Amino acid sequence: MKKIVIVGGGAGGLELATQLGKKLGKSGKAKITLVDKNTNHLWKPLLHEIATGTLNDELDHVNYLAHAQHNYFSFKQGQLLNIDRENKTIQLNDVVDSQNQIIFPKTDISYDLLVMAIGSTSNDFGTPGVKEHCTFLDDQNSAKQFRKSILSTFFRFSSGIEKKEKLNISIVGAGATGVELTTELFSMVKTLGSYGFDKLEPSLLNITLIEAANRILPALPEDASKNIQLKLEEFGATVLTNTKIVKADENHFYPEGQDPIPADIMMWTAGVKAPDFLKDIAGLETNRANQLVVKPTLQTSRDDAIFAIGDCACSAKPEGGFTPATAQAAHQMASICAKNLIALVNGNKLSTFAYNNKGTIISLANTAQGVVTTIGKNQMGVKGWMASCIYKMLYRFHQVALFGIFKTYRLIRANKVYRTARTTVNMD
Ligand SMILES: Cc1cc2nc3c(=O)[nH]c(=O)nc-3n(C[C@H](O)[C@H](O)[C@H](O)COP(=O)(O)OP(=O)(O)OC[C@H]3O[C@@H](n4cnc5c(N)ncnc54)[C@H](O)[C@@H]3O)c2cc1C
């Protein structure tokens, strides 16, 4: 029986494990093992909502062990350290508990086919001071820590302990994460104000969104990016384009050739790279962003037994350029990768991956805007409730891939019921 090991149970990896479990694990044609350093999955595009408390992280978690048991694969907790291609094994680090005691020691797992799906982390592009002084939204822990710290800051302003008139928040990187975080922060303070907390209103926030390019959201057409900038300014944000940050210290960002920008809270959302330890791991080919270079079949360029999908994969598009690091791409790659692994087990021909951009929708707190790709590959602008529905659909597709339609419907209902008994902003 073939041993298929998937490392990383995120947007791509968990969908892949679920599909393979049902199609190969159930019939005993292959043994599927999912490895992740965490015990629970949370869909990463929800992180800014976790950070601002607008989403209940408990209800949107998927426990890997329970999900594996229901979907005919096994789960092993562990952090990947290295790959031994000669002996076809991966090495996992010790798993420690909250007191730093080892609960599972270092171990090796053998594979016939391996899939790397370990995602990405924030890229500070080596900018001095950023690593030390900025907050990154990389995982559930960083999002929760940010929520706790911003809530304390808001409450200090409300109680009068903090005497300043305004709270300066600077966010570097006006891609989807920076833009969505900005509007969620305004929405968060407004909701807290509606609970009766003094001084908590949008005018308390002085949010500066800083972008090196000549416009925000460079992935969107120019008019869509202009409209969204206007919307951000309506919320009360200051948007600085053509502003390249070259240094950060405890309370300032330093733009090239301009005056320092003061900031009480400093966020960095200016791009991603695959984890540093992937650089040339086991002699595999990587690019400058540490991504594993893959062929159109999603097999790595130097080893047909190792596949890579999602943010950690560098996949060239047939028309030029590269597949973007998005959940949409990870979802599409998971489907082709599943098809190819099943084909390998059954001795069939492999398919090739071609990214199909279905559009980009940006959530702007209570509304959304963006573009969808229509027949003929033209892009059509969408706004308001329609855009909000399409934005939510991407997450629903992910849930359907994991749970099927009926269970997803029940989860949506459960979430609605739960919302009636909790504050809109999670204050835990
Ligand atoms: C705030 C935010 C908003 C976003 N919004 C959107 C959006 O609206 N639309 C969109 O398409 N995309 C969005 N994205 C991008 C999207 O989240 C990623 O492109 C997507 O999650 C990538 O999927 P993945 O499977 O490659 O990696 P991930 O989903 O990041 O999963 C990686 C998994 O690997 C595990 N892992 C990492 N290292 C190791 C290791 N060494 N050993 C074992 N396990 C490991 C992690 O625990 C994780 O479970 C957003 C991202 C962020 C941060």
Short mmCIF file of C-alpha atoms and ligand atoms in Angstrom, two decimals:
data_model
loop_
_atom_site.label_atom_id
_atom_site.label_comp_id
_atom_site.label_asym_id
_atom_site.label_seq_id
_atom_site.Cartn_x
_atom_site.Cartn_y
_atom_site.Cartn_z
CA MET A 1 0.00 0.00 0.00
CA LYS A 2 1.43 3.43 -1.01
CA LYS A 3 2.23 5.82 1.84
CA ILE A 4 1.20 9.41 1.02
CA VAL A 5 2.32 12.05 3.52
CA ILE A 6 0.99 15.64 3.37
CA VAL A 7 2.84 18.24 5.44
CA GLY A 8 0.66 21.25 6.33
CA GLY A 9 -3.08 21.10 6.99
CA GLY A 10 -4.02 24.58 5.76
CA ALA A 11 -6.25 25.89 2.98
CA GLY A 12 -4.66 23.47 0.48
CA GLY A 13 -3.31 20.57 2.58
CA LEU A 14 -6.45 19.82 4.60
CA GLU A 15 -8.66 19.79 1.49
CA LEU A 16 -6.16 17.46 -0.17
CA ALA A 17 -6.02 15.05 2.81
CA THR A 18 -9.84 14.99 2.95
CA GLN A 19 -10.18 14.17 -0.77
CA LEU A 20 -7.45 11.50 -0.68
CA GLY A 21 -8.85 9.96 2.50
CA LYS A 22 -12.22 9.48 0.84
CA LYS A 23 -10.85 8.33 -2.53
CA LEU A 24 -7.81 6.22 -1.54
CA GLY A 25 -7.79 5.82 2.27
CA LYS A 26 -11.33 4.42 2.54
CA SER A 27 -10.72 1.69 -0.04
CA GLY A 28 -7.29 0.82 1.46
CA LYS A 29 -5.46 1.74 -1.77
CA ALA A 30 -3.14 4.11 0.08
CA LYS A 31 -2.31 5.17 3.63
CA ILE A 32 -2.76 8.93 3.95
CA THR A 33 -1.03 10.82 6.76
CA LEU A 34 -1.45 14.53 7.41
CA VAL A 35 1.25 16.27 9.48
CA ASP A 36 0.79 19.73 11.01
CA LYS A 37 2.59 21.57 13.80
CA ASN A 38 -0.79 22.58 15.30
CA THR A 39 -3.69 20.46 16.53
CA ASN A 40 -6.42 22.62 14.92
CA HIS A 41 -6.98 24.11 11.48
CA LEU A 42 -8.23 27.63 10.95
CA TRP A 43 -8.68 28.98 7.41
CA LYS A 44 -5.98 31.68 7.16
CA PRO A 45 -8.01 34.40 5.35
CA LEU A 46 -10.05 34.65 8.57
CA LEU A 47 -7.03 35.84 10.57
CA HIS A 48 -7.75 39.58 10.35
CA GLU A 49 -11.25 38.89 11.69
CA ILE A 50 -9.75 36.86 14.56
CA ALA A 51 -7.32 39.74 15.20
CA THR A 52 -10.15 42.26 15.49
CA GLY A 53 -12.48 39.88 17.31
CA THR A 54 -15.23 39.96 14.66
CA LEU A 55 -15.03 36.20 14.20
CA ASN A 56 -15.46 33.47 16.79
CA ASP A 57 -12.34 31.35 16.42
CA GLU A 58 -13.76 28.46 18.47
CA LEU A 59 -16.57 27.68 16.03
CA ASP A 60 -14.40 27.95 12.92
CA HIS A 61 -11.64 25.63 14.17
CA VAL A 62 -11.36 22.15 12.70
CA ASN A 63 -9.76 19.58 14.99
CA TYR A 64 -7.33 17.54 12.86
CA LEU A 65 -7.73 14.28 14.81
CA ALA A 66 -11.52 14.29 14.65
CA HIS A 67 -11.55 15.33 10.98
CA ALA A 68 -9.01 12.63 10.10
CA GLN A 69 -11.06 9.96 11.87
CA HIS A 70 -14.17 10.89 9.88
CA ASN A 71 -12.32 11.05 6.56
CA TYR A 72 -10.14 7.91 6.46
CA PHE A 73 -6.71 9.46 6.97
CA SER A 74 -4.42 9.72 9.99
CA PHE A 75 -3.05 12.81 11.66
CA LYS A 76 0.36 13.28 13.24
CA GLN A 77 1.25 16.44 15.12
CA GLY A 78 4.77 17.67 14.45
CA GLN A 79 6.87 20.40 12.90
CA LEU A 80 8.79 19.45 9.77
CA LEU A 81 12.55 19.92 10.14
CA ASN A 82 14.00 18.25 7.07
CA ILE A 83 13.47 15.80 4.22
CA ASP A 84 15.75 12.82 3.54
CA ARG A 85 15.09 12.15 -0.15
CA GLU A 86 17.42 9.17 -0.35
CA ASN A 87 15.62 7.22 2.37
CA LYS A 88 12.24 8.83 1.59
CA THR A 89 11.62 10.04 5.14
CA ILE A 90 10.74 13.36 6.76
CA GLN A 91 12.04 14.45 10.14
CA LEU A 92 9.70 16.01 12.70
CA ASN A 93 10.79 18.05 15.71
CA ASP A 94 9.85 17.33 19.36
CA VAL A 95 6.29 18.31 20.23
CA VAL A 96 6.22 20.26 23.50
CA ASP A 97 3.34 21.25 25.79
CA SER A 98 2.59 24.74 27.16
CA GLN A 99 5.20 24.19 29.93
CA ASN A 100 7.80 23.37 27.26
CA GLN A 101 7.91 19.69 28.26
CA ILE A 102 8.40 17.21 25.44
CA ILE A 103 5.22 15.19 24.88
CA PHE A 104 6.22 13.51 21.59
CA PRO A 105 9.95 13.19 20.81
CA LYS A 106 11.59 13.85 17.43
CA THR A 107 10.53 11.25 14.92
CA ASP A 108 10.89 10.19 11.28
CA ILE A 109 7.99 9.31 8.97
CA SER A 110 8.54 7.41 5.75
CA TYR A 111 6.72 8.16 2.51
CA ASP A 112 6.33 6.94 -1.05
CA LEU A 113 4.77 10.23 -2.13
CA LEU A 114 5.15 13.49 -0.23
CA VAL A 115 3.18 16.74 -0.55
CA MET A 116 4.55 19.98 0.85
CA ALA A 117 1.72 22.37 1.82
CA ILE A 118 3.29 24.41 4.63
CA GLY A 119 2.12 27.85 3.47
CA SER A 120 3.99 31.10 3.96
CA THR A 121 5.06 33.67 6.55
CA SER A 122 5.33 37.45 6.40
CA ASN A 123 8.23 38.83 4.39
CA ASP A 124 10.03 41.80 5.96
CA PHE A 125 12.39 41.95 2.93
CA GLY A 126 15.27 42.34 5.43
CA THR A 127 14.04 45.84 6.43
CA PRO A 128 15.94 46.80 9.63
CA GLY A 129 13.81 46.94 12.78
CA VAL A 130 10.68 45.36 11.28
CA LYS A 131 11.14 41.91 12.83
CA GLU A 132 11.74 43.43 16.27
CA HIS A 133 8.99 46.07 16.36
CA CYS A 134 6.13 45.06 14.07
CA THR A 135 3.20 42.72 14.48
CA PHE A 136 2.65 40.14 11.73
CA LEU A 137 -0.59 38.24 11.10
CA ASP A 138 0.95 34.84 10.41
CA ASP A 139 -1.05 32.37 12.47
CA GLN A 140 -3.82 31.93 15.01
CA ASN A 141 -1.56 32.77 17.96
CA SER A 142 -0.33 36.06 16.52
CA ALA A 143 -3.91 37.05 15.61
CA LYS A 144 -5.18 36.24 19.13
CA GLN A 145 -2.28 38.03 20.83
CA PHE A 146 -2.94 41.11 18.68
CA ARG A 147 -6.64 41.05 19.66
CA LYS A 148 -5.78 40.90 23.36
CA SER A 149 -3.29 43.72 23.13
CA ILE A 150 -5.47 46.05 21.01
CA LEU A 151 -8.44 45.47 23.33
CA SER A 152 -6.30 46.47 26.34
CA THR A 153 -5.13 49.57 24.48
CA PHE A 154 -8.72 50.54 23.60
CA PHE A 155 -9.85 50.03 27.21
CA ARG A 156 -6.95 52.19 28.50
CA PHE A 157 -8.14 55.00 26.23
CA SER A 158 -11.74 54.47 27.35
CA SER A 159 -10.93 54.55 31.07
CA GLY A 160 -8.74 57.63 30.71
CA ILE A 161 -5.53 55.85 31.85
CA GLU A 162 -4.15 56.67 28.41
CA LYS A 163 -4.18 60.45 28.07
CA LYS A 164 -3.45 60.77 24.34
CA GLU A 165 -6.18 62.13 22.06
CA LYS A 166 -5.57 59.68 19.22
CA LEU A 167 -4.26 56.16 18.77
CA ASN A 168 -1.75 56.05 15.88
CA ILE A 169 -1.79 52.75 14.00
CA SER A 170 0.44 52.32 10.94
CA ILE A 171 0.04 49.38 8.60
CA VAL A 172 2.69 48.73 5.95
CA GLY A 173 1.41 46.95 2.83
CA ALA A 174 -1.87 47.87 1.14
CA GLY A 175 -2.66 44.44 -0.29
CA ALA A 176 -5.82 42.58 0.73
CA THR A 177 -4.65 41.90 4.32
CA GLY A 178 -3.65 45.53 5.07
CA VAL A 179 -6.83 46.97 3.55
CA GLU A 180 -9.16 44.48 5.26
CA LEU A 181 -7.44 44.92 8.62
CA THR A 182 -7.81 48.72 8.39
CA THR A 183 -11.58 48.59 7.90
CA GLU A 184 -12.02 45.87 10.55
CA LEU A 185 -10.23 48.05 13.12
CA PHE A 186 -12.62 50.96 12.47
CA SER A 187 -15.55 48.58 12.71
CA MET A 188 -14.19 47.05 15.94
CA VAL A 189 -13.84 50.38 17.77
CA LYS A 190 -17.30 51.45 16.58
CA THR A 191 -18.88 48.26 17.93
CA LEU A 192 -17.08 48.62 21.27
CA GLY A 193 -18.36 52.22 21.46
CA SER A 194 -21.90 50.93 20.89
CA TYR A 195 -21.50 48.78 24.05
CA GLY A 196 -21.10 52.01 26.02
CA PHE A 197 -17.31 52.25 26.33
CA ASP A 198 -16.46 55.97 26.53
CA LYS A 199 -14.29 57.53 23.81
CA LEU A 200 -14.32 54.40 21.68
CA GLU A 201 -15.38 55.74 18.31
CA PRO A 202 -13.76 55.67 14.85
CA SER A 203 -12.38 59.23 15.28
CA LEU A 204 -10.08 57.86 18.03
CA LEU A 205 -8.11 55.99 15.37
CA ASN A 206 -5.45 57.59 13.25
CA ILE A 207 -4.73 54.72 10.85
CA THR A 208 -2.09 55.21 8.16
CA LEU A 209 -1.91 52.60 5.42
CA ILE A 210 1.46 52.70 3.69
CA GLU A 211 2.18 51.27 0.23
CA ALA A 212 5.41 51.30 -1.81
CA ALA A 213 3.60 50.93 -5.18
CA ASN A 214 1.81 53.83 -6.86
CA ARG A 215 -1.61 52.46 -5.86
CA ILE A 216 -3.22 50.18 -3.29
CA LEU A 217 -4.25 46.60 -4.18
CA PRO A 218 -2.04 46.29 -7.27
CA ALA A 219 -3.72 42.94 -8.08
CA LEU A 220 -7.01 44.74 -8.85
CA PRO A 221 -7.81 46.88 -11.92
CA GLU A 222 -7.02 50.57 -11.43
CA ASP A 223 -10.60 51.84 -11.04
CA ALA A 224 -11.43 49.15 -8.41
CA SER A 225 -8.31 50.08 -6.44
CA LYS A 226 -9.24 53.81 -6.66
CA ASN A 227 -12.79 53.12 -5.40
CA ILE A 228 -11.48 51.11 -2.47
CA GLN A 229 -8.99 53.86 -1.57
CA LEU A 230 -11.91 56.34 -1.48
CA LYS A 231 -13.83 53.95 0.77
CA LEU A 232 -10.82 53.67 3.13
CA GLU A 233 -10.63 57.46 3.31
CA GLU A 234 -14.37 57.58 4.09
CA PHE A 235 -13.69 55.25 7.02
CA GLY A 236 -11.09 57.80 8.20
CA ALA A 237 -7.80 56.18 7.11
CA THR A 238 -4.86 58.03 5.57
CA VAL A 239 -3.48 56.21 2.53
CA LEU A 240 0.14 56.86 1.51
CA THR A 241 1.24 55.41 -1.84
CA ASN A 242 4.74 55.62 -3.41
CA THR A 243 6.05 55.33 0.15
CA LYS A 244 8.79 52.75 0.67
CA ILE A 245 9.65 51.95 4.28
CA VAL A 246 13.38 51.45 4.75
CA LYS A 247 13.60 51.15 8.56
CA ALA A 248 11.46 50.78 11.68
CA ASP A 249 12.15 51.52 15.34
CA GLU A 250 10.04 51.22 18.48
CA ASN A 251 7.56 53.95 17.48
CA HIS A 252 8.29 54.99 13.90
CA PHE A 253 8.36 53.84 10.32
CA TYR A 254 11.02 55.54 8.21
CA PRO A 255 9.99 56.12 4.57
CA GLU A 256 12.72 56.65 1.98
CA GLY A 257 13.38 60.39 1.56
CA GLN A 258 10.46 61.46 3.77
CA ASP A 259 9.79 62.33 7.44
CA PRO A 260 9.35 59.43 9.90
CA ILE A 261 5.77 58.26 10.50
CA PRO A 262 4.98 57.94 14.23
CA ALA A 263 3.04 54.85 15.30
CA ASP A 264 1.83 53.45 18.64
CA ILE A 265 0.92 50.18 16.93
CA MET A 266 2.99 48.95 13.97
CA MET A 267 1.69 46.25 11.63
CA TRP A 268 3.52 44.67 8.68
CA THR A 269 1.37 43.13 5.93
CA ALA A 270 3.72 43.81 3.01
CA GLY A 271 4.02 40.41 1.36
CA VAL A 272 4.82 36.77 2.06
CA LYS A 273 7.57 34.23 1.52
CA ALA A 274 7.75 30.49 2.15
CA PRO A 275 9.45 29.59 5.48
CA ASP A 276 13.24 30.19 5.47
CA PHE A 277 14.14 26.55 6.23
CA LEU A 278 12.73 25.56 2.82
CA LYS A 279 15.56 27.37 1.03
CA ASP A 280 17.30 24.57 -0.88
CA ILE A 281 15.82 21.93 1.46
CA ALA A 282 17.16 18.47 0.55
CA GLY A 283 18.58 19.87 -2.68
CA LEU A 284 15.13 20.79 -4.08
CA GLU A 285 14.93 23.84 -6.35
CA THR A 286 13.58 27.01 -4.68
CA ASN A 287 13.08 30.62 -5.78
CA ARG A 288 13.97 33.88 -4.00
CA ALA A 289 10.83 33.65 -1.86
CA ASN A 290 11.90 30.13 -0.71
CA GLN A 291 9.03 28.54 -2.66
CA LEU A 292 9.56 25.04 -4.08
CA VAL A 293 9.65 25.21 -7.87
CA VAL A 294 7.05 22.84 -9.33
CA LYS A 295 6.34 21.45 -12.80
CA PRO A 296 2.83 21.80 -14.32
CA THR A 297 1.95 18.45 -12.67
CA LEU A 298 2.77 20.09 -9.28
CA GLN A 299 5.71 17.69 -8.81
CA THR A 300 8.84 19.49 -7.62
CA SER A 301 11.29 20.16 -10.45
CA ARG A 302 13.98 17.81 -9.07
CA ASP A 303 11.96 15.01 -7.47
CA ASP A 304 8.82 13.41 -8.93
CA ALA A 305 7.94 11.80 -5.57
CA ILE A 306 7.56 15.22 -3.92
CA PHE A 307 4.70 17.59 -4.78
CA ALA A 308 4.16 21.15 -3.53
CA ILE A 309 0.91 23.14 -3.39
CA GLY A 310 -0.34 26.49 -2.07
CA ASP A 311 1.79 29.40 -0.88
CA CYS A 312 4.98 27.30 -0.61
CA ALA A 313 4.85 26.31 -4.31
CA CYS A 314 6.25 28.34 -7.21
CA SER A 315 4.08 27.40 -10.19
CA ALA A 316 4.64 29.20 -13.50
CA LYS A 317 1.50 30.15 -15.43
CA PRO A 318 1.46 29.02 -19.11
CA GLU A 319 0.69 32.64 -20.17
CA GLY A 320 3.64 34.00 -18.13
CA GLY A 321 4.00 35.08 -14.51
CA PHE A 322 3.36 32.89 -11.47
CA THR A 323 0.34 31.56 -9.61
CA PRO A 324 -0.41 33.99 -6.75
CA ALA A 325 -0.19 32.99 -3.09
CA THR A 326 -3.93 32.94 -2.38
CA ALA A 327 -6.47 30.58 -0.83
CA GLN A 328 -8.18 30.44 -4.22
CA ALA A 329 -4.97 29.07 -5.80
CA ALA A 330 -4.34 26.65 -2.90
CA HIS A 331 -7.88 25.27 -3.32
CA GLN A 332 -7.39 24.73 -7.08
CA MET A 333 -3.94 23.17 -6.58
CA ALA A 334 -5.33 20.76 -3.95
CA SER A 335 -7.84 19.44 -6.50
CA ILE A 336 -5.24 18.82 -9.24
CA CYS A 337 -2.76 17.37 -6.76
CA ALA A 338 -5.43 14.93 -5.49
CA LYS A 339 -6.22 13.94 -9.08
CA ASN A 340 -2.52 13.33 -9.80
CA LEU A 341 -1.83 11.32 -6.66
CA ILE A 342 -4.85 9.12 -7.41
CA ALA A 343 -3.57 8.75 -11.00
CA LEU A 344 -0.12 7.69 -9.73
CA VAL A 345 -1.61 5.09 -7.38
CA ASN A 346 -3.76 3.73 -10.23
CA GLY A 347 -0.97 3.90 -12.81
CA ASN A 348 -2.72 6.58 -14.92
CA LYS A 349 -1.47 9.73 -16.70
CA LEU A 350 -0.99 12.95 -14.72
CA SER A 351 -2.94 16.19 -15.37
CA THR A 352 -1.44 19.66 -15.51
CA PHE A 353 -2.35 22.61 -13.31
CA ALA A 354 -3.43 25.94 -14.82
CA TYR A 355 -4.51 28.66 -12.40
CA ASN A 356 -7.99 29.97 -13.13
CA ASN A 357 -8.36 33.44 -11.61
CA LYS A 358 -12.00 33.78 -10.61
CA GLY A 359 -11.52 37.38 -9.41
CA THR A 360 -10.59 39.19 -6.21
CA ILE A 361 -13.01 40.49 -3.63
CA ILE A 362 -11.87 42.67 -0.74
CA SER A 363 -13.93 42.69 2.45
CA LEU A 364 -14.42 46.22 3.84
CA ALA A 365 -15.93 45.49 7.30
CA ASN A 366 -19.72 45.50 6.65
CA THR A 367 -19.43 45.59 2.86
CA ALA A 368 -17.10 44.37 0.08
CA GLN A 369 -15.79 45.36 -3.34
CA GLY A 370 -13.76 43.80 -6.10
CA VAL A 371 -13.85 42.09 -9.47
CA VAL A 372 -15.05 38.72 -10.69
CA THR A 373 -13.91 37.00 -13.87
CA THR A 374 -16.72 36.53 -16.37
CA ILE A 375 -17.02 34.23 -19.41
CA GLY A 376 -14.28 35.22 -21.88
CA LYS A 377 -11.95 36.05 -18.96
CA ASN A 378 -13.15 39.69 -18.73
CA GLN A 379 -13.29 41.20 -15.26
CA MET A 380 -16.50 42.73 -13.95
CA GLY A 381 -16.63 45.09 -10.94
CA VAL A 382 -18.89 44.09 -8.03
CA LYS A 383 -19.88 45.98 -4.87
CA GLY A 384 -22.20 45.80 -1.88
CA TRP A 385 -24.20 42.72 -0.88
CA MET A 386 -23.31 40.83 -4.05
CA ALA A 387 -19.58 41.31 -3.43
CA SER A 388 -20.06 40.35 0.26
CA CYS A 389 -21.84 37.13 -0.81
CA ILE A 390 -19.07 36.23 -3.29
CA TYR A 391 -16.41 36.98 -0.63
CA LYS A 392 -18.14 34.65 1.84
CA MET A 393 -18.47 31.95 -0.86
CA LEU A 394 -14.70 31.33 -0.98
CA TYR A 395 -14.80 30.21 2.67
CA ARG A 396 -18.00 28.23 2.07
CA PHE A 397 -16.25 26.38 -0.82
CA HIS A 398 -13.47 25.48 1.62
CA GLN A 399 -15.99 24.24 4.21
CA VAL A 400 -17.87 22.24 1.56
CA ALA A 401 -14.56 20.64 0.45
CA LEU A 402 -13.99 19.56 4.07
CA PHE A 403 -17.49 18.69 5.28
CA GLY A 404 -19.84 18.41 2.28
CA ILE A 405 -22.89 20.59 1.69
CA PHE A 406 -25.23 19.39 4.47
CA LYS A 407 -22.72 19.60 7.31
CA THR A 408 -21.59 23.04 6.09
CA TYR A 409 -25.22 24.21 6.16
CA ARG A 410 -25.58 22.91 9.73
CA LEU A 411 -22.36 24.69 10.76
CA ILE A 412 -23.64 27.99 9.32
CA ARG A 413 -26.90 27.57 11.27
CA ALA A 414 -25.00 26.72 14.48
CA ASN A 415 -22.85 29.82 14.04
CA LYS A 416 -25.96 31.99 13.63
CA VAL A 417 -27.51 30.60 16.82
CA TYR A 418 -24.26 31.04 18.75
CA ARG A 419 -23.97 34.67 17.59
CA THR A 420 -27.23 35.56 19.35
CA ALA A 421 -25.61 34.84 22.74
CA ARG A 422 -22.27 36.63 22.30
CA THR A 423 -20.90 40.10 21.72
CA THR A 424 -20.14 40.97 18.08
CA VAL A 425 -16.53 41.65 19.07
CA ASN A 426 -14.89 38.68 20.81
CA MET A 427 -13.49 40.11 24.07
CA ASP A 428 -11.84 36.91 25.42
C1 LIG B 1 -5.17 38.02 6.94
C2 LIG B 1 -5.15 37.26 5.64
C3 LIG B 1 -6.22 37.42 4.74
C4 LIG B 1 -6.22 36.70 3.52
N1 LIG B 1 -7.29 36.86 2.68
C5 LIG B 1 -7.35 36.11 1.55
C6 LIG B 1 -8.50 36.20 0.70
O1 LIG B 1 -9.42 36.97 0.95
N2 LIG B 1 -8.52 35.41 -0.42
C7 LIG B 1 -7.52 34.54 -0.72
O2 LIG B 1 -7.61 33.83 -1.74
N3 LIG B 1 -6.42 34.44 0.07
C8 LIG B 1 -6.31 35.20 1.20
N4 LIG B 1 -5.20 35.09 2.01
C9 LIG B 1 -4.09 34.19 1.62
C10 LIG B 1 -4.42 32.74 2.04
O3 LIG B 1 -4.69 32.68 3.40
C11 LIG B 1 -3.24 31.82 1.71
O4 LIG B 1 -2.87 32.00 0.38
C12 LIG B 1 -3.65 30.35 1.94
O5 LIG B 1 -4.01 30.11 3.27
C13 LIG B 1 -2.48 29.42 1.53
O6 LIG B 1 -2.84 28.10 1.78
P1 LIG B 1 -1.72 27.01 2.11
O7 LIG B 1 -2.44 25.70 2.24
O8 LIG B 1 -0.62 27.12 1.13
O9 LIG B 1 -1.11 27.45 3.50
P2 LIG B 1 -1.81 27.71 4.91
O10 LIG B 1 -3.27 27.83 4.78
O11 LIG B 1 -1.05 28.85 5.52
O12 LIG B 1 -1.48 26.37 5.73
C14 LIG B 1 -0.17 25.99 6.05
C15 LIG B 1 -0.24 24.93 7.13
O13 LIG B 1 1.06 24.40 7.32
C16 LIG B 1 1.34 24.26 8.71
N5 LIG B 1 2.81 24.34 8.85
C17 LIG B 1 3.61 25.40 8.60
N6 LIG B 1 4.90 25.09 8.80
C18 LIG B 1 4.92 23.79 9.19
C19 LIG B 1 5.97 22.88 9.53
N7 LIG B 1 7.26 23.23 9.52
N8 LIG B 1 5.63 21.62 9.90
C20 LIG B 1 4.32 21.23 9.93
N9 LIG B 1 3.29 22.06 9.61
C21 LIG B 1 3.58 23.32 9.22
C22 LIG B 1 0.59 25.41 9.35
O14 LIG B 1 0.29 25.16 10.71
C23 LIG B 1 -0.69 25.47 8.47
O15 LIG B 1 -1.71 24.66 9.01
C24 LIG B 1 -5.14 35.82 3.21
C25 LIG B 1 -4.07 35.67 4.12
C26 LIG B 1 -4.08 36.38 5.32
C27 LIG B 1 -2.93 36.21 6.28
#
